[in-house]
């Protein structure tokens, strides 16, 4: 997922797509492609909207990175779930990962796949702990990690910290395409709809550190964090 404008970054995102901002030595999107390669995933689909040429010029067809990349340019932004629809012919026959291109987390994607297989889930979502859940997607689970309900950006909640979506999903059931419209967002529309229709969604909790760069202050904090690791 690489189409977002990243408006909260102000002047920074006017010159550079958010997924192309460097964290720990290279663009976040390059880190995410590394995650795919390490999991033996070499067929990559990337949606584009804001400054699409920057991403295409950097990655090309993916051959220099050991992958094959298919792009889709969105003249008008689709929802995060709706963004899958143009790639449906590529994705429909096999399970696939969805990775938000503007978060950096160092995990093994295979762990999420194996968890999904163990739970016989339709979709498994990676969760990480955050001290402020109000601008993230959060969920309630049963004792085995099955998701009972999913709440996107619970701004009015009194609860401050909790498990939130890390923006990485493993989708095993291609029937979900029948439940998605172009403007649908995973957290706001698709996950609640799937849960209401009996689809099995599970959450895998990780203690891996996720780096988000939603604002200039968060970008500065991430730069300091990684700089301190190499002193």
mmCIF file of N, CA, C and O in Angstrom, residues 152-194:
data_model
loop_
_atom_site.group_PDB
_atom_site.id
_atom_site.type_symbol
_atom_site.label_atom_id
_atom_site.label_comp_id
_atom_site.label_asym_id
_atom_site.label_seq_id
_atom_site.Cartn_x
_atom_site.Cartn_y
_atom_site.Cartn_z
ATOM 1 N N UNK A 152 -11.783 0.855 14.359
ATOM 2 C CA UNK A 152 -10.799 1.724 13.718
ATOM 3 C C UNK A 152 -10.799 3.106 14.362
ATOM 4 O O UNK A 152 -11.835 3.751 14.477
ATOM 5 N N UNK A 153 -9.622 3.530 14.821
ATOM 6 C CA UNK A 153 -9.414 4.861 15.399
ATOM 7 C C UNK A 153 -10.464 5.217 16.463
ATOM 8 O O UNK A 153 -11.283 6.128 16.273
ATOM 9 N N UNK A 154 -10.433 4.523 17.584
ATOM 10 C CA UNK A 154 -11.426 4.784 18.650
ATOM 11 C C UNK A 154 -11.089 6.054 19.431
ATOM 12 O O UNK A 154 -10.706 6.013 20.602
ATOM 13 N N UNK A 155 -11.246 7.207 18.773
ATOM 14 C CA UNK A 155 -10.806 8.484 19.346
ATOM 15 C C UNK A 155 -11.525 8.799 20.651
ATOM 16 O O UNK A 155 -10.958 9.378 21.576
ATOM 17 N N UNK A 156 -12.780 8.414 20.786
ATOM 18 C CA UNK A 156 -13.545 8.751 21.979
ATOM 19 C C UNK A 156 -13.325 7.831 23.162
ATOM 20 O O UNK A 156 -13.942 8.004 24.211
ATOM 21 N N UNK A 157 -12.439 6.863 23.022
ATOM 22 C CA UNK A 157 -12.261 5.889 24.091
ATOM 23 C C UNK A 157 -11.492 6.462 25.281
ATOM 24 O O UNK A 157 -10.681 7.378 25.128
ATOM 25 N N UNK A 158 -11.777 5.938 26.472
ATOM 26 C CA UNK A 158 -11.016 6.324 27.665
ATOM 27 C C UNK A 158 -9.733 5.516 27.802
ATOM 28 O O UNK A 158 -8.825 5.870 28.540
ATOM 29 N N UNK A 159 -9.677 4.406 27.060
ATOM 30 C CA UNK A 159 -8.495 3.554 27.107
ATOM 31 C C UNK A 159 -7.407 4.151 26.229
ATOM 32 O O UNK A 159 -7.638 4.499 25.079
ATOM 33 N N UNK A 160 -6.197 4.262 26.765
ATOM 34 C CA UNK A 160 -5.125 4.908 26.020
ATOM 35 C C UNK A 160 -4.220 3.911 25.312
ATOM 36 O O UNK A 160 -3.853 4.103 24.158
ATOM 37 N N UNK A 161 -3.816 2.832 25.985
ATOM 38 C CA UNK A 161 -2.856 1.914 25.384
ATOM 39 C C UNK A 161 -3.522 0.580 25.054
ATOM 40 O O UNK A 161 -4.602 0.264 25.544
ATOM 41 N N UNK A 162 -2.859 -0.191 24.186
ATOM 42 C CA UNK A 162 -3.427 -1.484 23.817
ATOM 43 C C UNK A 162 -2.791 -2.031 22.560
ATOM 44 O O UNK A 162 -1.856 -1.459 21.999
ATOM 45 N N UNK A 163 -3.319 -3.153 22.110
ATOM 46 C CA UNK A 163 -2.827 -3.802 20.892
ATOM 47 C C UNK A 163 -3.506 -3.179 19.680
ATOM 48 O O UNK A 163 -4.729 -3.074 19.631
ATOM 49 N N UNK A 164 -2.698 -2.754 18.698
ATOM 50 C CA UNK A 164 -3.231 -2.125 17.495
ATOM 51 C C UNK A 164 -2.652 -2.811 16.257
ATOM 52 O O UNK A 164 -1.590 -3.439 16.302
ATOM 53 N N UNK A 165 -3.350 -2.672 15.169
ATOM 54 C CA UNK A 165 -2.908 -3.275 13.920
ATOM 55 C C UNK A 165 -1.581 -2.684 13.479
ATOM 56 O O UNK A 165 -1.383 -1.462 13.498
ATOM 57 N N UNK A 166 -0.677 -3.562 13.051
ATOM 58 C CA UNK A 166 0.622 -3.124 12.533
ATOM 59 C C UNK A 166 0.573 -2.886 11.025
ATOM 60 O O UNK A 166 1.598 -2.581 10.410
ATOM 61 N N UNK A 167 -0.611 -3.023 10.424
ATOM 62 C CA UNK A 167 -0.735 -2.786 8.994
ATOM 63 C C UNK A 167 -0.150 -3.896 8.149
ATOM 64 O O UNK A 167 0.290 -3.663 7.020
ATOM 65 N N UNK A 168 -0.154 -5.120 8.683
ATOM 66 C CA UNK A 168 0.272 -6.294 7.926
ATOM 67 C C UNK A 168 -0.779 -7.382 8.109
ATOM 68 O O UNK A 168 -1.103 -7.754 9.242
ATOM 69 N N UNK A 169 -1.320 -7.865 6.994
ATOM 70 C CA UNK A 169 -2.355 -8.890 7.024
ATOM 71 C C UNK A 169 -1.930 -10.069 6.150
ATOM 72 O O UNK A 169 -1.235 -9.896 5.145
ATOM 73 N N UNK A 170 -2.363 -11.256 6.542
ATOM 74 C CA UNK A 170 -2.229 -12.437 5.680
ATOM 75 C C UNK A 170 -3.638 -12.872 5.319
ATOM 76 O O UNK A 170 -4.441 -13.198 6.204
ATOM 77 N N UNK A 171 -3.958 -12.855 4.044
ATOM 78 C CA UNK A 171 -5.312 -13.140 3.582
ATOM 79 C C UNK A 171 -5.319 -14.474 2.851
ATOM 80 O O UNK A 171 -4.668 -14.636 1.811
ATOM 81 N N UNK A 172 -6.066 -15.418 3.411
ATOM 82 C CA UNK A 172 -6.103 -16.775 2.867
ATOM 83 C C UNK A 172 -7.342 -17.023 2.024
ATOM 84 O O UNK A 172 -7.317 -17.839 1.102
ATOM 85 N N UNK A 173 -8.413 -16.330 2.313
ATOM 86 C CA UNK A 173 -9.702 -16.596 1.665
ATOM 87 C C UNK A 173 -9.985 -15.539 0.597
ATOM 88 O O UNK A 173 -10.321 -14.399 0.901
ATOM 89 N N UNK A 174 -9.858 -15.927 -0.672
ATOM 90 C CA UNK A 174 -10.059 -14.969 -1.762
ATOM 91 C C UNK A 174 -11.519 -14.561 -1.926
ATOM 92 O O UNK A 174 -11.819 -13.627 -2.672
ATOM 93 N N UNK A 175 -12.445 -15.229 -1.236
ATOM 94 C CA UNK A 175 -13.855 -14.826 -1.299
ATOM 95 C C UNK A 175 -14.088 -13.424 -0.745
ATOM 96 O O UNK A 175 -15.153 -12.835 -0.980
ATOM 97 N N UNK A 176 -13.107 -12.900 -0.031
ATOM 98 C CA UNK A 176 -13.287 -11.547 0.518
ATOM 99 C C UNK A 176 -13.471 -10.516 -0.589
ATOM 100 O O UNK A 176 -14.049 -9.452 -0.356
ATOM 101 N N UNK A 177 -12.983 -10.805 -1.787
ATOM 102 C CA UNK A 177 -13.142 -9.840 -2.877
ATOM 103 C C UNK A 177 -14.612 -9.550 -3.144
ATOM 104 O O UNK A 177 -14.966 -8.457 -3.596
ATOM 105 N N UNK A 178 -15.465 -10.516 -2.862
ATOM 106 C CA UNK A 178 -16.906 -10.323 -3.072
ATOM 107 C C UNK A 178 -17.513 -9.376 -2.040
ATOM 108 O O UNK A 178 -18.665 -8.954 -2.190
ATOM 109 N N UNK A 179 -16.759 -9.059 -0.992
ATOM 110 C CA UNK A 179 -17.257 -8.202 0.090
ATOM 111 C C UNK A 179 -16.648 -6.800 0.054
ATOM 112 O O UNK A 179 -16.863 -6.010 0.965
ATOM 113 N N UNK A 180 -15.876 -6.498 -0.986
ATOM 114 C CA UNK A 180 -15.130 -5.231 -1.027
ATOM 115 C C UNK A 180 -15.652 -4.320 -2.129
ATOM 116 O O UNK A 180 -15.840 -4.747 -3.269
ATOM 117 N N UNK A 181 -15.869 -3.054 -1.784
ATOM 118 C CA UNK A 181 -16.156 -1.998 -2.750
ATOM 119 C C UNK A 181 -14.944 -1.083 -2.890
ATOM 120 O O UNK A 181 -14.058 -1.082 -2.032
ATOM 121 N N UNK A 182 -14.912 -0.292 -3.942
ATOM 122 C CA UNK A 182 -13.723 0.504 -4.259
ATOM 123 C C UNK A 182 -13.286 1.424 -3.125
ATOM 124 O O UNK A 182 -12.092 1.610 -2.895
ATOM 125 N N UNK A 183 -14.206 2.018 -2.434
ATOM 126 C CA UNK A 183 -13.855 3.006 -1.411
ATOM 127 C C UNK A 183 -13.747 2.391 -0.008
ATOM 128 O O UNK A 183 -13.553 3.112 0.974
ATOM 129 N N UNK A 184 -13.843 1.081 0.098
ATOM 130 C CA UNK A 184 -13.817 0.434 1.408
ATOM 131 C C UNK A 184 -12.431 0.486 2.037
ATOM 132 O O UNK A 184 -11.412 0.282 1.368
ATOM 133 N N UNK A 185 -12.429 0.716 3.326
ATOM 134 C CA UNK A 185 -11.216 0.697 4.136
ATOM 135 C C UNK A 185 -11.240 -0.566 4.992
ATOM 136 O O UNK A 185 -12.289 -0.953 5.501
ATOM 137 N N UNK A 186 -10.082 -1.212 5.134
ATOM 138 C CA UNK A 186 -10.047 -2.455 5.901
ATOM 139 C C UNK A 186 -10.628 -2.276 7.299
ATOM 140 O O UNK A 186 -11.488 -3.032 7.733
ATOM 141 N N UNK A 187 -10.128 -1.287 8.033
ATOM 142 C CA UNK A 187 -10.537 -1.125 9.415
ATOM 143 C C UNK A 187 -11.951 -0.614 9.590
ATOM 144 O O UNK A 187 -12.690 -1.069 10.467
ATOM 145 N N UNK A 188 -12.341 0.328 8.735
ATOM 146 C CA UNK A 188 -13.655 0.945 8.876
ATOM 147 C C UNK A 188 -14.776 0.085 8.328
ATOM 148 O O UNK A 188 -15.885 0.060 8.882
ATOM 149 N N UNK A 189 -14.517 -0.607 7.230
ATOM 150 C CA UNK A 189 -15.593 -1.321 6.533
ATOM 151 C C UNK A 189 -15.378 -2.826 6.441
ATOM 152 O O UNK A 189 -16.221 -3.611 6.885
ATOM 153 N N UNK A 190 -14.249 -3.221 5.862
ATOM 154 C CA UNK A 190 -14.076 -4.616 5.463
ATOM 155 C C UNK A 190 -13.994 -5.570 6.643
ATOM 156 O O UNK A 190 -14.698 -6.586 6.675
ATOM 157 N N UNK A 191 -13.155 -5.281 7.621
ATOM 158 C CA UNK A 191 -13.048 -6.195 8.762
ATOM 159 C C UNK A 191 -14.365 -6.320 9.520
ATOM 160 O O UNK A 191 -14.806 -7.447 9.813
ATOM 161 N N UNK A 192 -15.048 -5.214 9.862
ATOM 162 C CA UNK A 192 -16.348 -5.357 10.534
ATOM 163 C C UNK A 192 -17.365 -6.144 9.695
ATOM 164 O O UNK A 192 -18.129 -6.958 10.240
ATOM 165 N N UNK A 193 -17.385 -5.908 8.377
ATOM 166 C CA UNK A 193 -18.319 -6.636 7.516
ATOM 167 C C UNK A 193 -18.023 -8.129 7.513
ATOM 168 O O UNK A 193 -18.924 -8.968 7.650
ATOM 169 N N UNK A 194 -16.746 -8.483 7.375
ATOM 170 C CA UNK A 194 -16.370 -9.889 7.346
ATOM 171 C C UNK A 194 -16.710 -10.576 8.660
ATOM 172 O O UNK A 194 -17.205 -11.713 8.678
#
